[in-house]
Short mmCIF file of C-alpha atoms in Angstrom, two decimals:
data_model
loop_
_atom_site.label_atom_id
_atom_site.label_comp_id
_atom_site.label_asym_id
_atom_site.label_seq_id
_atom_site.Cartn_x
_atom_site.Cartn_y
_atom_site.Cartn_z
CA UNK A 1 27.40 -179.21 49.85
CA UNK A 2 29.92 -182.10 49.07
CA UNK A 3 32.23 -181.51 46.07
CA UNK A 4 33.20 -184.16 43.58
CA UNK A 5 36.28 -183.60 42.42
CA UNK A 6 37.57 -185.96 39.39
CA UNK A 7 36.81 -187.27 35.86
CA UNK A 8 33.45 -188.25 34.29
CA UNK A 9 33.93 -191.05 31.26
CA UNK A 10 32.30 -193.87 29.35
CA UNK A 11 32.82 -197.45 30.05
CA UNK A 12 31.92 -199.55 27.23
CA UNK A 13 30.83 -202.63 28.81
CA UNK A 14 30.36 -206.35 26.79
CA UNK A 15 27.13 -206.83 26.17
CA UNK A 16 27.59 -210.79 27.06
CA UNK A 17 30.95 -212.76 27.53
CA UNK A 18 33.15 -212.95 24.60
CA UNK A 19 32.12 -216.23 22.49
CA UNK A 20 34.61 -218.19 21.77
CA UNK A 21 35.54 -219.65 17.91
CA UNK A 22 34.95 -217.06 15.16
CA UNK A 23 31.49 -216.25 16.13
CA UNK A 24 30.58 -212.22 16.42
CA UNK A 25 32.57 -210.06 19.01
CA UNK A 26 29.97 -208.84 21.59
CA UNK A 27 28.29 -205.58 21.57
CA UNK A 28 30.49 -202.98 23.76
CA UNK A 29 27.37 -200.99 25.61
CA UNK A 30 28.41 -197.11 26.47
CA UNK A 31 27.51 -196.61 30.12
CA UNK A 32 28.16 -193.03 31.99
CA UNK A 33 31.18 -193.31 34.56
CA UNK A 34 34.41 -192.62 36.13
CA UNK A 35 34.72 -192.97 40.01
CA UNK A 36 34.41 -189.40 40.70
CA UNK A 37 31.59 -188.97 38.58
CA UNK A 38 30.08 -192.49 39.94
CA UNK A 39 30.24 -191.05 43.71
CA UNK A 40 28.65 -187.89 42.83
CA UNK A 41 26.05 -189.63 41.34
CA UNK A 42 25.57 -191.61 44.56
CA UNK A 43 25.32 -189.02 46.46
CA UNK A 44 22.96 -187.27 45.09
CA UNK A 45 20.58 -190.55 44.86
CA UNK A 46 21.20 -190.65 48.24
CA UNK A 47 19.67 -187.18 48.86
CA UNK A 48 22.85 -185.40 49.82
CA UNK A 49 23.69 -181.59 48.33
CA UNK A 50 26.29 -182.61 45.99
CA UNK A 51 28.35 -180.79 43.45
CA UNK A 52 30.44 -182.19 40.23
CA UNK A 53 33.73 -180.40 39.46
CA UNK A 54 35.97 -181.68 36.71
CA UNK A 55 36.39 -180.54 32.78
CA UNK A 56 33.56 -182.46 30.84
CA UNK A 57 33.50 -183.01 26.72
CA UNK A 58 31.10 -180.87 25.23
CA UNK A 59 30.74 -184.00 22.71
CA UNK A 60 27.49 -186.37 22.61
CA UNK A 61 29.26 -188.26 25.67
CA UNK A 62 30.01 -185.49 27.52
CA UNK A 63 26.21 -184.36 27.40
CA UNK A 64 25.07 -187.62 28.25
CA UNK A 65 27.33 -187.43 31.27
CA UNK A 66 25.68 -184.20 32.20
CA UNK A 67 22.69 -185.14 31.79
CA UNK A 68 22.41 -188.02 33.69
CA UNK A 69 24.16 -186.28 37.35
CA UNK A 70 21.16 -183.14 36.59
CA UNK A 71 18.74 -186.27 36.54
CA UNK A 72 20.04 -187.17 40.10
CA UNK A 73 20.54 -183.44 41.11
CA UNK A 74 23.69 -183.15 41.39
CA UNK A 75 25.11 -179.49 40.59
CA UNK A 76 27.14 -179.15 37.77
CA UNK A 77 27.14 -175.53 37.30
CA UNK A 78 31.34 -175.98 38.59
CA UNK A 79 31.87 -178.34 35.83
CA UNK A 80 34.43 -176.87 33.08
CA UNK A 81 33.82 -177.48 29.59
CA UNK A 82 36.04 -178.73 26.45
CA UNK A 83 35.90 -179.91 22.68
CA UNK A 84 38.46 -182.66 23.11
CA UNK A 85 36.94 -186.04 23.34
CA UNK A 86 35.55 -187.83 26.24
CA UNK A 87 37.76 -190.15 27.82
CA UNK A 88 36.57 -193.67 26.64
CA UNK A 89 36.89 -197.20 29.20
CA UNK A 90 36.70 -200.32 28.17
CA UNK A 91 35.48 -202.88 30.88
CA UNK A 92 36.82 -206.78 30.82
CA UNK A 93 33.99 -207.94 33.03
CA UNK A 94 35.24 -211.40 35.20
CA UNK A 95 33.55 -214.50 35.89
CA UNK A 96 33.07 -213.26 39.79
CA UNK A 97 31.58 -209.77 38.20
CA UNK A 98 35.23 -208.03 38.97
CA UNK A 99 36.25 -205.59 36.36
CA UNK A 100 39.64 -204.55 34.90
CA UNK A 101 39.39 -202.01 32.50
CA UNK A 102 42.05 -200.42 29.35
CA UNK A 103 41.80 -196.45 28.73
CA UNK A 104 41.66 -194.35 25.87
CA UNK A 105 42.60 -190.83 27.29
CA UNK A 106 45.00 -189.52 24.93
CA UNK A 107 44.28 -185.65 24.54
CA UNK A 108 40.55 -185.94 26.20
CA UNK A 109 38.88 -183.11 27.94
CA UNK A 110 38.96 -184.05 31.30
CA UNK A 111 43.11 -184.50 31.44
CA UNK A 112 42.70 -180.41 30.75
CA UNK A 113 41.11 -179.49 33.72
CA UNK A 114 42.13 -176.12 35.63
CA UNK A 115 42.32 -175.02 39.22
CA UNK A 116 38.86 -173.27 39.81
CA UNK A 117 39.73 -169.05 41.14
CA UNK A 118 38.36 -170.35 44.65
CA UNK A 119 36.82 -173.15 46.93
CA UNK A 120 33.11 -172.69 46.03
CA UNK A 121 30.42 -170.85 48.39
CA UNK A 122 29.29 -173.92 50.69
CA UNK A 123 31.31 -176.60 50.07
CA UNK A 124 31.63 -178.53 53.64
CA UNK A 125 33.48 -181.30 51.74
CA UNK A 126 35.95 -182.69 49.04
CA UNK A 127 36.22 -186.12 47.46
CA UNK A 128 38.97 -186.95 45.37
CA UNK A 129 40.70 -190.04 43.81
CA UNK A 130 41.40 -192.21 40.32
CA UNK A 131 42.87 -191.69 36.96
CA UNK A 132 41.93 -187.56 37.79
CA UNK A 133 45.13 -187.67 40.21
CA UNK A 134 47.16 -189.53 37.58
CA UNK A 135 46.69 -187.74 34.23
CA UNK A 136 48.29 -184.54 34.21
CA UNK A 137 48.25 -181.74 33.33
CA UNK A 138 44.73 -182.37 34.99
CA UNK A 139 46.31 -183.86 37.76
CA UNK A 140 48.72 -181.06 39.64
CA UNK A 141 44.99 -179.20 39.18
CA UNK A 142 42.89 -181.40 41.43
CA UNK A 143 46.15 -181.93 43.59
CA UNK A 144 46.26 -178.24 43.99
CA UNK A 145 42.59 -177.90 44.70
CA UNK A 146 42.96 -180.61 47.43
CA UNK A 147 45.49 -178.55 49.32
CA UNK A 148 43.57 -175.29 49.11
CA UNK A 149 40.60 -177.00 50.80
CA UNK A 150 42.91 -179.03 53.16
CA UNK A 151 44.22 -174.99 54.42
CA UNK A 152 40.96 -174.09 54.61
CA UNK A 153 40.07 -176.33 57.42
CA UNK A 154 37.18 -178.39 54.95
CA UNK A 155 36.95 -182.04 55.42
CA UNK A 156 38.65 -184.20 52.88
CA UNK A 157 38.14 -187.58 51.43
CA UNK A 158 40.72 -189.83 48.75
CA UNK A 159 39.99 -192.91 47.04
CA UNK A 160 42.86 -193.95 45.02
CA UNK A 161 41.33 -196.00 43.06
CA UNK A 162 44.41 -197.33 41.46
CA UNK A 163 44.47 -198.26 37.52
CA UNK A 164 47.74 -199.49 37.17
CA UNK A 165 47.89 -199.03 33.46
CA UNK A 166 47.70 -195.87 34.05
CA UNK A 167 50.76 -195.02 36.28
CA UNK A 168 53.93 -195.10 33.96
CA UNK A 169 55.96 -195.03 37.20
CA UNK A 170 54.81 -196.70 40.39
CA UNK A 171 57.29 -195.75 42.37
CA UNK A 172 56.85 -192.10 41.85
CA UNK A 173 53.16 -191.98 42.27
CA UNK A 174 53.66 -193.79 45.36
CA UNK A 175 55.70 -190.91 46.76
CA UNK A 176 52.99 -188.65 45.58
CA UNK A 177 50.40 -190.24 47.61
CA UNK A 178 52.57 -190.17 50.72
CA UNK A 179 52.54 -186.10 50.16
CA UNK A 180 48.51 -186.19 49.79
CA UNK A 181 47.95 -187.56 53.76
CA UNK A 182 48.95 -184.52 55.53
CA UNK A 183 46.04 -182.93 53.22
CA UNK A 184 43.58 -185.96 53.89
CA UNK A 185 41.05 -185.78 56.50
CA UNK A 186 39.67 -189.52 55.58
CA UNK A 187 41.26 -192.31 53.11
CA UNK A 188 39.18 -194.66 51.84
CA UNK A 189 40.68 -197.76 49.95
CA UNK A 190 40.60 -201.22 48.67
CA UNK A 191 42.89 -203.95 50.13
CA UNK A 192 43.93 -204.66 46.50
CA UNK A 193 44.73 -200.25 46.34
CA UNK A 194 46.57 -200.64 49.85
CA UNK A 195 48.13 -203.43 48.76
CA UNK A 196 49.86 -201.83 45.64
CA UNK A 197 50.91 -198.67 47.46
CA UNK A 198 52.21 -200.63 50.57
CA UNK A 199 54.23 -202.69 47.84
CA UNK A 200 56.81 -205.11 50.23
CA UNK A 201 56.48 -202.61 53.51
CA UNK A 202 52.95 -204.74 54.01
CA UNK A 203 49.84 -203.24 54.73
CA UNK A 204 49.41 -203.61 58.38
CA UNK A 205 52.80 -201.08 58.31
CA UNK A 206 51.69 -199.41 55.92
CA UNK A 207 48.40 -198.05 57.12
CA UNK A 208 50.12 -197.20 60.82
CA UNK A 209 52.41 -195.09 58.52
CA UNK A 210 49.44 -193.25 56.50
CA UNK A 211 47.58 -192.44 59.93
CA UNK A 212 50.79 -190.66 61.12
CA UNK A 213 50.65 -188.47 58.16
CA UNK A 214 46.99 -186.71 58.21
CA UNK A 215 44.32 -188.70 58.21
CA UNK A 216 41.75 -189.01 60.91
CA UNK A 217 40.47 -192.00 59.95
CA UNK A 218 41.38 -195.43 57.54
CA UNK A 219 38.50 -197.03 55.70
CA UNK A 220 39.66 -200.40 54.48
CA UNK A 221 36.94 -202.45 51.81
CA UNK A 222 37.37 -206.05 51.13
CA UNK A 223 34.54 -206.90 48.73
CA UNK A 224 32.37 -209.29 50.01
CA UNK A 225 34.19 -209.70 53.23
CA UNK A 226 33.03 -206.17 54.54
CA UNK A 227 34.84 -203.04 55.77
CA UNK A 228 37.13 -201.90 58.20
CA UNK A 229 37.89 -198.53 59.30
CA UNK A 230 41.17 -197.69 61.50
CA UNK A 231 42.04 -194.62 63.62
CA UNK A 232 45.29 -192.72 64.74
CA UNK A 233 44.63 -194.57 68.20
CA UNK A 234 44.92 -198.01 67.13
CA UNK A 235 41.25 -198.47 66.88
CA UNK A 236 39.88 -200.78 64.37
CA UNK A 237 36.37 -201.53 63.92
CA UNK A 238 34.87 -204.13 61.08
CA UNK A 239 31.52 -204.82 60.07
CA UNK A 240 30.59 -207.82 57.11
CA UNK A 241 29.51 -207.68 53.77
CA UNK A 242 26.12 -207.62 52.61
CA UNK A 243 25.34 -210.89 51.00
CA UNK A 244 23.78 -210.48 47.30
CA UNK A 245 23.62 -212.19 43.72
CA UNK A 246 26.58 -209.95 41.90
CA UNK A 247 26.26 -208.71 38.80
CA UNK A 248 29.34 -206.96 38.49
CA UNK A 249 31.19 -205.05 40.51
CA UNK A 250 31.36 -201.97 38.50
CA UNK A 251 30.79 -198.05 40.92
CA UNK A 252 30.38 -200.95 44.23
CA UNK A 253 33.94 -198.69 46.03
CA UNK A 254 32.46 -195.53 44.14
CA UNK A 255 29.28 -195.77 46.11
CA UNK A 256 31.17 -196.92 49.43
CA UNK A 257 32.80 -193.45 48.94
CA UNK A 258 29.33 -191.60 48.76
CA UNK A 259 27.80 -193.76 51.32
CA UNK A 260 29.99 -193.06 53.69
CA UNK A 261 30.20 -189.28 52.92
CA UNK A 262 26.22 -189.15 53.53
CA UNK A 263 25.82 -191.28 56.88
CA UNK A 264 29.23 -189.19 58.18
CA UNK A 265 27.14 -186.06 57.55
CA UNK A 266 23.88 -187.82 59.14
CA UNK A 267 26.25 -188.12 62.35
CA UNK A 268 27.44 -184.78 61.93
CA UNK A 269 30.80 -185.37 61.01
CA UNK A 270 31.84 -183.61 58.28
CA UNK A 271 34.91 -181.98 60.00
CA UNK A 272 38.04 -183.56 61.02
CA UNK A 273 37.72 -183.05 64.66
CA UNK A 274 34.02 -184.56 64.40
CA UNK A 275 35.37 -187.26 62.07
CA UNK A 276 38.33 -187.77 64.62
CA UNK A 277 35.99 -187.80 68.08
CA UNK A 278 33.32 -190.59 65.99
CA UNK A 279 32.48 -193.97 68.40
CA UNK A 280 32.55 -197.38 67.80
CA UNK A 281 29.02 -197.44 67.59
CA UNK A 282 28.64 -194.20 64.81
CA UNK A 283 30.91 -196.17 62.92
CA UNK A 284 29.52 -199.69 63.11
CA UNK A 285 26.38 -197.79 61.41
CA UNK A 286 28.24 -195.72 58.62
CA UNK A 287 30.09 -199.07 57.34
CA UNK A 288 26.98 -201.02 57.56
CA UNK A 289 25.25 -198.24 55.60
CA UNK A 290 28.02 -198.11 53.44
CA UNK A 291 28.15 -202.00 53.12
CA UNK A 292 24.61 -202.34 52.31
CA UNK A 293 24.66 -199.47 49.43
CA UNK A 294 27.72 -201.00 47.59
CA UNK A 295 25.78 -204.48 47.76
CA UNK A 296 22.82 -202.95 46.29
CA UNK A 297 25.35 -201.67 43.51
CA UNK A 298 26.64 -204.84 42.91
CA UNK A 299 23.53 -206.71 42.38
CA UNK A 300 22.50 -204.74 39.18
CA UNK A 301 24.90 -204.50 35.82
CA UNK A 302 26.84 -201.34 35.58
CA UNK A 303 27.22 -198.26 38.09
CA UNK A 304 23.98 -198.18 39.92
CA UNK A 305 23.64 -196.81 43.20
CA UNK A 306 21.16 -197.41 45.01
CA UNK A 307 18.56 -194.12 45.85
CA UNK A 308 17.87 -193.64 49.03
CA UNK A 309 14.22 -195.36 49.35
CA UNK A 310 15.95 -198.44 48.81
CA UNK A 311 17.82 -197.97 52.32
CA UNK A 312 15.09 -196.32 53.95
CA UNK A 313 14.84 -199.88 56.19
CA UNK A 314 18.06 -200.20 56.22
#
């Protein structure tokens, strides 16, 4: 079983571009996300045993959001429960489909999640990453839970997933980060993420640094332009985008992150030795896997990953 660590929200997403004049604001459609709860989602469209973990609103939202992962069969029976309000998003879609996005998070159940009593019976994996590792007092929990299953020898992934907005002091979460690696079996990032957290050190310096710290391997996306993943040995392997109409980019990293969690598993390499011992050629399929789910993703409005009949030619 992989375990999704993280926050579940609601985007509100314009229902059309913003018209311009005094005409009628547009719409602002509720859609279920958060990345966490996007790659869980993922995953379990993609047929993997998947679990959700994370402290969920027992308001209308928050049932929605439960709803919809039981749909896909993802377990939620580790999911904690609250009467605070779900954290609310609110997507400012660009004319290339990108997304920015402001938060309403103020006192909302999932900042109150708690360290779970123990790893759960099965769990072969960990993904972490986004606001969950920024909001405390939520945060120190997940933090806490990634250590326990980094001493336990289980695999484990990070996506950062940075929302600026969010982090009242860059410089600080930065040095955070730096103490995740030694507890990171694979990081997974966006240039634009590796970017920020480089700041003027550069990124090419930057990720030599990171792969001295813990992590076996360094997936790199750059939208359209592909993936790369980089290893402790100097190894770095690319593979192109997937060429598509975009929608919007909304849950396209989120379902990178399950994607490559489920073809790592096909391979058998849901360890960090296995993860560490992968060839080129493994990897050349579990970015182009990955590459082709987050284009599916991108072609349709909102998070949508793709299921896994819709890569069964690919």
């Amino acid at each position: 079983m992989i375990v999704v660590a993280g926050e579940a929200l609601i985007d509100l997403v314009p229902s059309s571009q913003a018209p311009s004049g005094d005409g009628p604001l547009p719409a602002l459609l509720p859609r279920r996300g958060g990345g966490p709860y996007n790659t869980a989602l993922a995953l379990g469209r993609l047929g993997s045993p998947a679990a959700f973990c994370s402290r969920v609103s027992t308001d209308t939202f928050g049932e929605e959001l439960l709803r919809g992962l039981r749909a896909d069969g993802v377990d939620t029976s580790l999911v904690q429960r609250g009467t605070e309000p779900t954290t609310l998003a609110v997507a400012d879609i660009s004319a290339d489909g990108s997304a920015g996005y402001g938060f309403y998070a103020d006192g909302t159940a999932d900042r109150l999640f708690t360290l779970p009593p123990e790893l759960p019976a099965g769990a072969r994996a960990f993904s972490f990453g986004t606001c969950s590792l920024v909001l405390e007092p939520g945060a120190s929990a997940y933090e806490s839970l990634m250590r326990r299953a980094a001493r336990a020898g289980v695999f484990t992934a990070l996506d950062p997933n940075i929302r600026a907005g969010l982090i009242t002091d860059p410089d600080a979460y930065r040095a955070r980060f730096r103490a995740w690696l030694p507890h990171v079996t694979l990081l997974k990032l966006s240039e634009e993420d590796a970017a920020w957290l480089a700041g003027p050190e550069g990124v090419a310096a930057a990720v030599k640094e990171w792969l001295t710290a813990g992590p076996a391997a360094v997936v790199l996306t750059r939208g359209g332009d592909g993936l790369s993943v980089l290893t402790p040995g100097g190894e770095e392997i690319t593979v192109p985008g997937e060429r598509v109409a975009v929608a919007d980019t909304i849950g396209a990293g989120d379902t990178v992150n399950a994607a490559l969690l489920h073809r790592l598993d096909a391979h058998g390499a849901l360890s960090p030795a296995a993860l560490a011992a992968l060839s080129p050629g493994a990897w050349r399929d579990i970015l182009g896997f990955a590459a082709r789910a987050a284009a599916v993703t991108c072609s349709r409005a909102g998070a949508q990953p793709p299921y896994a009949a819709e890569l069964a030619d690919a």
